[in-house]
Coordinates of C-alpha atoms and ligand atoms in Angstrom, one line a residue:
X107 CA -10.0 -9.6 3.3
X108 CA -7.2 -11.9 2.6
X109 CA -4.6 -11.1 0.0
X110 CA -4.0 -14.6 -1.4
X111 CA -6.7 -14.4 -4.0
X112 CA -6.4 -10.7 -4.7
X113 CA -4.0 -9.0 -7.0
X114 CA -2.0 -6.6 -4.9
X115 CA 1.1 -6.4 -7.1
X116 CA 1.6 -2.7 -6.4
X117 CA 1.3 -2.2 -2.7
X118 CA 1.5 1.4 -1.8
X119 CA 3.5 2.7 1.1
X120 CA 1.3 2.3 4.2
X121 CA -0.9 -0.3 2.5
X122 CA -3.8 2.0 2.2
X123 CA -7.1 0.5 1.1
X124 CA -7.4 0.6 -2.7
X125 CA -9.8 3.2 -4.2
X126 CA -11.0 0.6 -6.8
X127 CA -10.8 -3.1 -6.2
X128 CA -11.9 -5.5 -8.9
X129 CA -12.0 -9.1 -7.9
X130 CA -12.6 -12.1 -10.2
X131 CA -14.8 -10.0 -12.6
X132 CA -16.6 -12.0 -15.2
X133 CA -18.9 -10.5 -17.9
X134 CA -20.8 -12.4 -20.6
X135 CA -22.9 -11.0 -23.4
X136 CA -25.3 -13.7 -24.4
X137 CA -23.2 -16.9 -24.4
X138 CA -19.9 -15.1 -25.0
X139 CA -17.7 -14.4 -22.0
X140 CA -15.7 -11.2 -22.7
X141 CA -14.2 -10.8 -19.2
X142 CA -12.8 -14.0 -17.8
X143 CA -11.8 -13.2 -14.3
X144 CA -10.2 -9.8 -13.9
X145 CA -8.4 -8.8 -10.7
X146 CA -7.2 -5.3 -10.3
X147 CA -6.5 -2.9 -7.4
X148 CA -6.0 0.8 -8.0
X149 CA -4.6 2.9 -5.2
X150 CA -5.3 6.5 -4.5
X151 CA -3.2 8.8 -6.7
X152 CA -2.2 5.9 -9.0
X153 CA -2.4 6.2 -12.8
X154 CA -3.1 2.8 -14.4
X155 CA -2.9 2.6 -18.2
X156 CA -4.8 -0.3 -19.8
X157 CA -3.5 -1.5 -23.1
X158 CA -4.7 -4.2 -25.3
X159 CA -6.1 -5.1 -28.8
X160 CA -9.6 -4.1 -29.8
X161 CA -12.2 -6.5 -28.4
X162 CA -10.0 -7.5 -25.4
X163 CA -12.6 -6.2 -22.9
X164 CA -11.0 -2.9 -21.9
X165 CA -14.2 -0.8 -22.3
X166 CA -16.4 -3.5 -20.7
X167 CA -14.1 -3.5 -17.6
X168 CA -14.2 0.3 -17.3
X169 CA -18.0 0.3 -17.7
X170 CA -18.4 -2.4 -15.0
X171 CA -16.7 0.0 -12.6
X172 CA -19.6 2.3 -12.5
X173 CA -22.0 -0.4 -13.6
X174 CA -22.8 1.0 -17.0
X175 CA -22.5 -2.8 -17.6
X176 CA -23.8 -5.3 -15.1
X177 CA -21.1 -7.8 -14.2
X178 CA -22.0 -11.4 -14.6
X179 CA -20.0 -12.4 -11.5
X180 CA -17.3 -11.1 -9.3
X181 CA -16.9 -8.1 -7.0
X182 CA -16.0 -4.4 -7.5
X183 CA -15.4 -2.0 -4.6
X184 CA -15.2 1.7 -4.9
X185 CA -13.6 3.0 -1.7
X186 CA -15.6 1.2 1.0
X187 CA -18.7 0.6 -1.1
X188 CA -19.3 -2.6 -3.0
X189 CA -20.6 -1.5 -6.4
X190 CA -21.6 -5.1 -7.2
X191 CA -23.9 -5.2 -4.2
X192 CA -27.5 -4.8 -5.5
X193 CA -28.3 -2.6 -2.5
X194 CA -25.7 0.0 -3.4
X195 CA -27.0 3.4 -4.4
X196 CA -25.3 3.7 -7.8
X197 CA -26.1 7.3 -8.3
X198 CA -24.1 8.2 -5.2
X199 CA -21.2 6.2 -6.4
X200 CA -21.3 7.5 -9.9
X201 CA -21.1 11.1 -8.6
X202 CA -17.5 10.3 -7.6
X203 CA -16.5 8.4 -10.7
X204 CA -15.6 10.7 -13.6
X205 CA -15.8 9.1 -17.0
X206 CA -14.5 10.4 -20.3
X207 CA -15.3 8.6 -23.5
X208 CA -14.2 8.7 -27.1
X209 CA -17.3 10.7 -28.0
X210 CA -17.7 13.9 -26.0
X211 CA -21.5 13.9 -25.8
X212 CA -21.8 17.6 -25.2
X213 CA -25.2 19.3 -25.6
X214 CA -25.0 21.3 -28.8
X215 CA -27.4 24.0 -27.8
X216 CA -25.4 24.8 -24.6
X217 CA -22.2 26.7 -24.3
X218 CA -19.0 25.1 -22.9
X219 CA -19.7 26.7 -19.5
X220 CA -23.4 25.6 -19.5
X221 CA -22.4 22.1 -20.4
X222 CA -20.0 22.0 -17.4
X223 CA -22.7 23.5 -15.1
X224 CA -25.5 21.1 -16.0
X225 CA -24.7 18.0 -13.9
X226 CA -23.5 20.1 -11.0
X227 CA -26.9 21.7 -10.9
X228 CA -28.9 18.6 -11.5
X229 CA -27.0 16.0 -9.6
X230 CA -25.1 17.9 -7.0
X231 CA -27.8 20.6 -6.6
X232 CA -25.3 23.3 -6.6
X233 CA -26.6 26.9 -6.9
X234 CA -26.2 28.6 -10.3
X235 CA -23.5 30.9 -8.9
X236 CA -21.5 28.0 -7.4
X237 CA -21.9 25.8 -10.6
X238 CA -20.8 28.8 -12.8
X239 CA -17.7 29.4 -10.6
X240 CA -16.7 25.8 -10.6
X241 CA -17.3 25.6 -14.4
X242 CA -15.0 28.6 -14.9
X243 CA -12.3 27.1 -12.7
X244 CA -12.4 23.8 -14.5
X245 CA -12.5 25.2 -18.0
X246 CA -9.5 27.4 -17.1
X247 CA -7.7 24.3 -15.8
X248 CA -8.1 22.5 -19.2
X249 CA -7.0 25.6 -21.1
X250 CA -10.3 26.9 -22.2
X251 CA -10.7 30.1 -20.2
X252 CA -11.3 32.0 -23.5
X253 CA -13.8 29.5 -24.9
X254 CA -16.3 29.3 -22.1
X255 CA -19.1 30.9 -24.0
X256 CA -18.6 29.0 -27.2
X257 CA -21.0 26.3 -28.4
X258 CA -19.5 22.9 -29.2
X259 CA -19.9 23.5 -32.9
X260 CA -17.5 26.4 -32.5
X261 CA -14.8 24.3 -30.8
X262 CA -12.4 21.8 -32.2
X263 CA -12.7 18.1 -31.3
X264 CA -9.8 18.5 -28.9
X265 CA -11.4 21.5 -27.2
X266 CA -14.7 19.6 -27.0
X267 CA -13.0 16.7 -25.3
X268 CA -11.4 19.1 -22.9
X269 CA -14.8 20.5 -22.1
X270 CA -15.9 16.9 -21.4
X271 CA -13.0 16.5 -19.1
X272 CA -13.8 19.8 -17.3
X273 CA -17.4 18.6 -17.0
X274 CA -16.2 15.4 -15.2
X275 CA -13.8 17.3 -13.0
X276 CA -16.5 19.7 -11.9
X277 CA -18.1 16.8 -10.1
X278 CA -15.1 16.5 -7.8
X279 CA -14.4 12.9 -8.8
X280 CA -12.3 10.6 -6.7
X281 CA -11.2 8.6 -9.7
X282 CA -11.3 9.4 -13.5
X283 CA -11.8 6.7 -16.1
X284 CA -10.7 7.5 -19.6
X285 CA -11.8 5.3 -22.5
X286 CA -9.8 6.1 -25.6
X287 CA -10.3 9.8 -25.0
X288 CA -8.1 10.8 -27.9
X289 CA -9.0 8.0 -30.4
X290 CA -11.6 10.1 -32.3
X291 CA -9.4 13.2 -32.6
X292 CA -7.4 14.4 -35.5
X293 CA -3.7 13.7 -34.8
X294 CA -2.8 17.4 -34.3
X295 CA -5.5 17.7 -31.5
X296 CA -4.4 14.7 -29.5
X297 CA -1.5 16.4 -27.8
X298 CA -3.6 19.1 -26.1
X299 CA -5.9 16.5 -24.5
X300 CA -3.0 14.3 -23.4
X301 CA -1.3 17.3 -21.8
X302 CA -4.5 18.0 -19.8
X303 CA -4.5 14.3 -18.7
X304 CA -0.8 14.5 -17.8
X305 CA -1.4 17.6 -15.7
X306 CA -4.2 15.8 -13.9
X307 CA -2.0 12.8 -13.2
X308 CA 0.8 15.1 -11.9
X309 CA -1.8 16.7 -9.6
X310 CA -2.4 13.4 -7.9
X311 CA -5.7 12.3 -9.6
X312 CA -6.4 8.6 -9.5
X313 CA -6.9 7.6 -13.1
X314 CA -7.6 4.4 -15.1
X315 CA -6.8 5.2 -18.7
X316 CA -7.5 3.0 -21.7
X317 CA -5.4 4.3 -24.6
X318 CA -3.3 3.3 -27.5
X319 CA -1.0 6.2 -26.8
X320 CA 2.2 4.4 -25.9
X321 CA 4.1 7.6 -25.2
X322 CA 1.5 8.6 -22.6
X323 CA 1.7 5.1 -21.1
X324 CA 5.4 5.3 -20.8
X325 CA 5.6 8.8 -19.4
X326 CA 2.6 9.0 -17.1
X327 CA 1.6 5.5 -16.0
X328 CA 2.5 4.2 -12.6
X329 CA 1.4 0.8 -13.8
X330 CA 0.6 -0.6 -17.2
X331 CA -1.9 -3.4 -17.6
X332 CA -2.1 -5.4 -20.8
X333 CA -5.4 -7.2 -21.5
X334 CA -6.2 -9.7 -24.1
X335 CA -9.1 -12.0 -24.6
X336 CA -10.8 -10.9 -21.4
X337 CA -7.9 -11.5 -19.0
X338 CA -5.0 -9.4 -17.8
X339 CA -2.1 -11.0 -19.5
X340 CA 0.6 -8.9 -17.8
X341 CA 1.0 -5.9 -15.6
X342 CA 3.9 -3.9 -14.2
X343 CA 5.8 -0.7 -14.2
X344 CA 6.0 0.9 -17.7
X345 CA 9.7 0.3 -17.9
X346 CA 9.2 -3.4 -17.3
X347 CA 6.2 -3.9 -19.6
X348 CA 7.7 -1.9 -22.4
X349 CA 11.3 -2.8 -21.9
X350 CA 11.1 -6.4 -20.9
X351 CA 7.6 -7.8 -21.4
X352 CA 7.1 -11.2 -19.8
X353 CA 4.5 -12.4 -22.2
X354 CA 5.0 -13.0 -25.9
X355 CA 1.5 -11.5 -26.5
X356 CA 2.5 -8.2 -24.9
X357 CA 5.7 -8.1 -26.8
X358 CA 3.9 -8.6 -30.1
X359 CA 1.3 -6.0 -29.3
X360 CA 3.8 -3.4 -28.3
X361 CA 5.9 -4.2 -31.3
X362 CA 2.9 -3.8 -33.6
X363 CA 1.7 -0.5 -32.3
X364 CA 4.8 1.5 -31.3
Ligands
ADP133 P1 -12.3 -3.2 -26.1 O1 -12.7 -2.0 -25.4 O2 -11.0 -3.8 -25.5 O3 -12.1 -3.0 -27.6 P2 -14.9 -4.2 -25.5 O4 -15.0 -4.2 -24.0 O5 -15.5 -3.0 -26.1 O6 -13.4 -4.3 -25.9 O7 -15.5 -5.5 -26.1 C1 -15.1 -6.8 -25.7 C2 -16.0 -7.8 -26.4 O8 -17.3 -7.7 -25.9 C3 -16.0 -7.6 -27.9 O9 -16.0 -8.8 -28.6 C4 -17.3 -6.9 -28.1 O10 -17.9 -7.2 -29.4 C5 -18.2 -7.5 -27.0 N1 -19.2 -6.6 -26.5 C6 -19.0 -5.4 -26.0 N2 -20.2 -4.8 -25.6 C7 -21.2 -5.6 -26.0 C8 -22.6 -5.6 -26.0 N3 -23.3 -4.6 -25.4 N4 -23.3 -6.7 -26.5 C9 -22.6 -7.7 -27.0 N5 -21.3 -7.8 -27.1 C10 -20.5 -6.8 -26.6
MG134 MG1 -13.0 -0.1 -26.1

């Protein structure tokens, strides 16, 4: 692979192969092109925060990574597997890509622990004992050791979102994708979820995080990507993007929101 056409703006020491590589990604819905050529490399252990106004294509880009959306053209690799190759076994790939959405989508009739056990049992075929052990570990990790046997209706939105994070972590993901994970939460519940995400980042998890939380972006991101109108307008270290944005659009967006 040559580097001329690929965005490798953040080479990591040792030039390890990126864990996610997006190359010239286009996506149209009907006649409307919403992704207009996205190039992005994410390296192992890196935290990339994606900012941008509503409708700029952030969710669509994330969803293309595990092919919840079918790209119109372009290529995406996850580790050494080309996701955009029709022959790729997507279920295998998806096992290693954790995704956390704005809505938690927990099963209301199952406890927190049972929610975290379910995909481990069904997808990874773990034994009941193993799945329960992992569920307990991951729920403790997100600060819910004392809420494992509660049903979602007995948990706050922030706690439910942390269950959803534990559920994703229980699958041993190689990368975690967060799509506005805190946007649906009451303001007082946002902090707890961001703290869990921060802790994950510190632990070396590779993360792509779509968020409007500028404080999180500044503190936690290795790299900030600003999207608008289906293209990456600007990317760089948080200090650079926040402190000295190259593009007028980025400057205006950051000024509006922070
Ligand atoms: P963001 O996450 O940045 O707010 P999205 O990726 O959700 O942006 O959406 C980008 C554009 O694509 C928007 O104009 C949105 O209306 C459109 N879009 C997203 N999903 C669909 C869909 N399934 N069908 C048609 N249009 C869609
Ligand atoms: Mg979105």
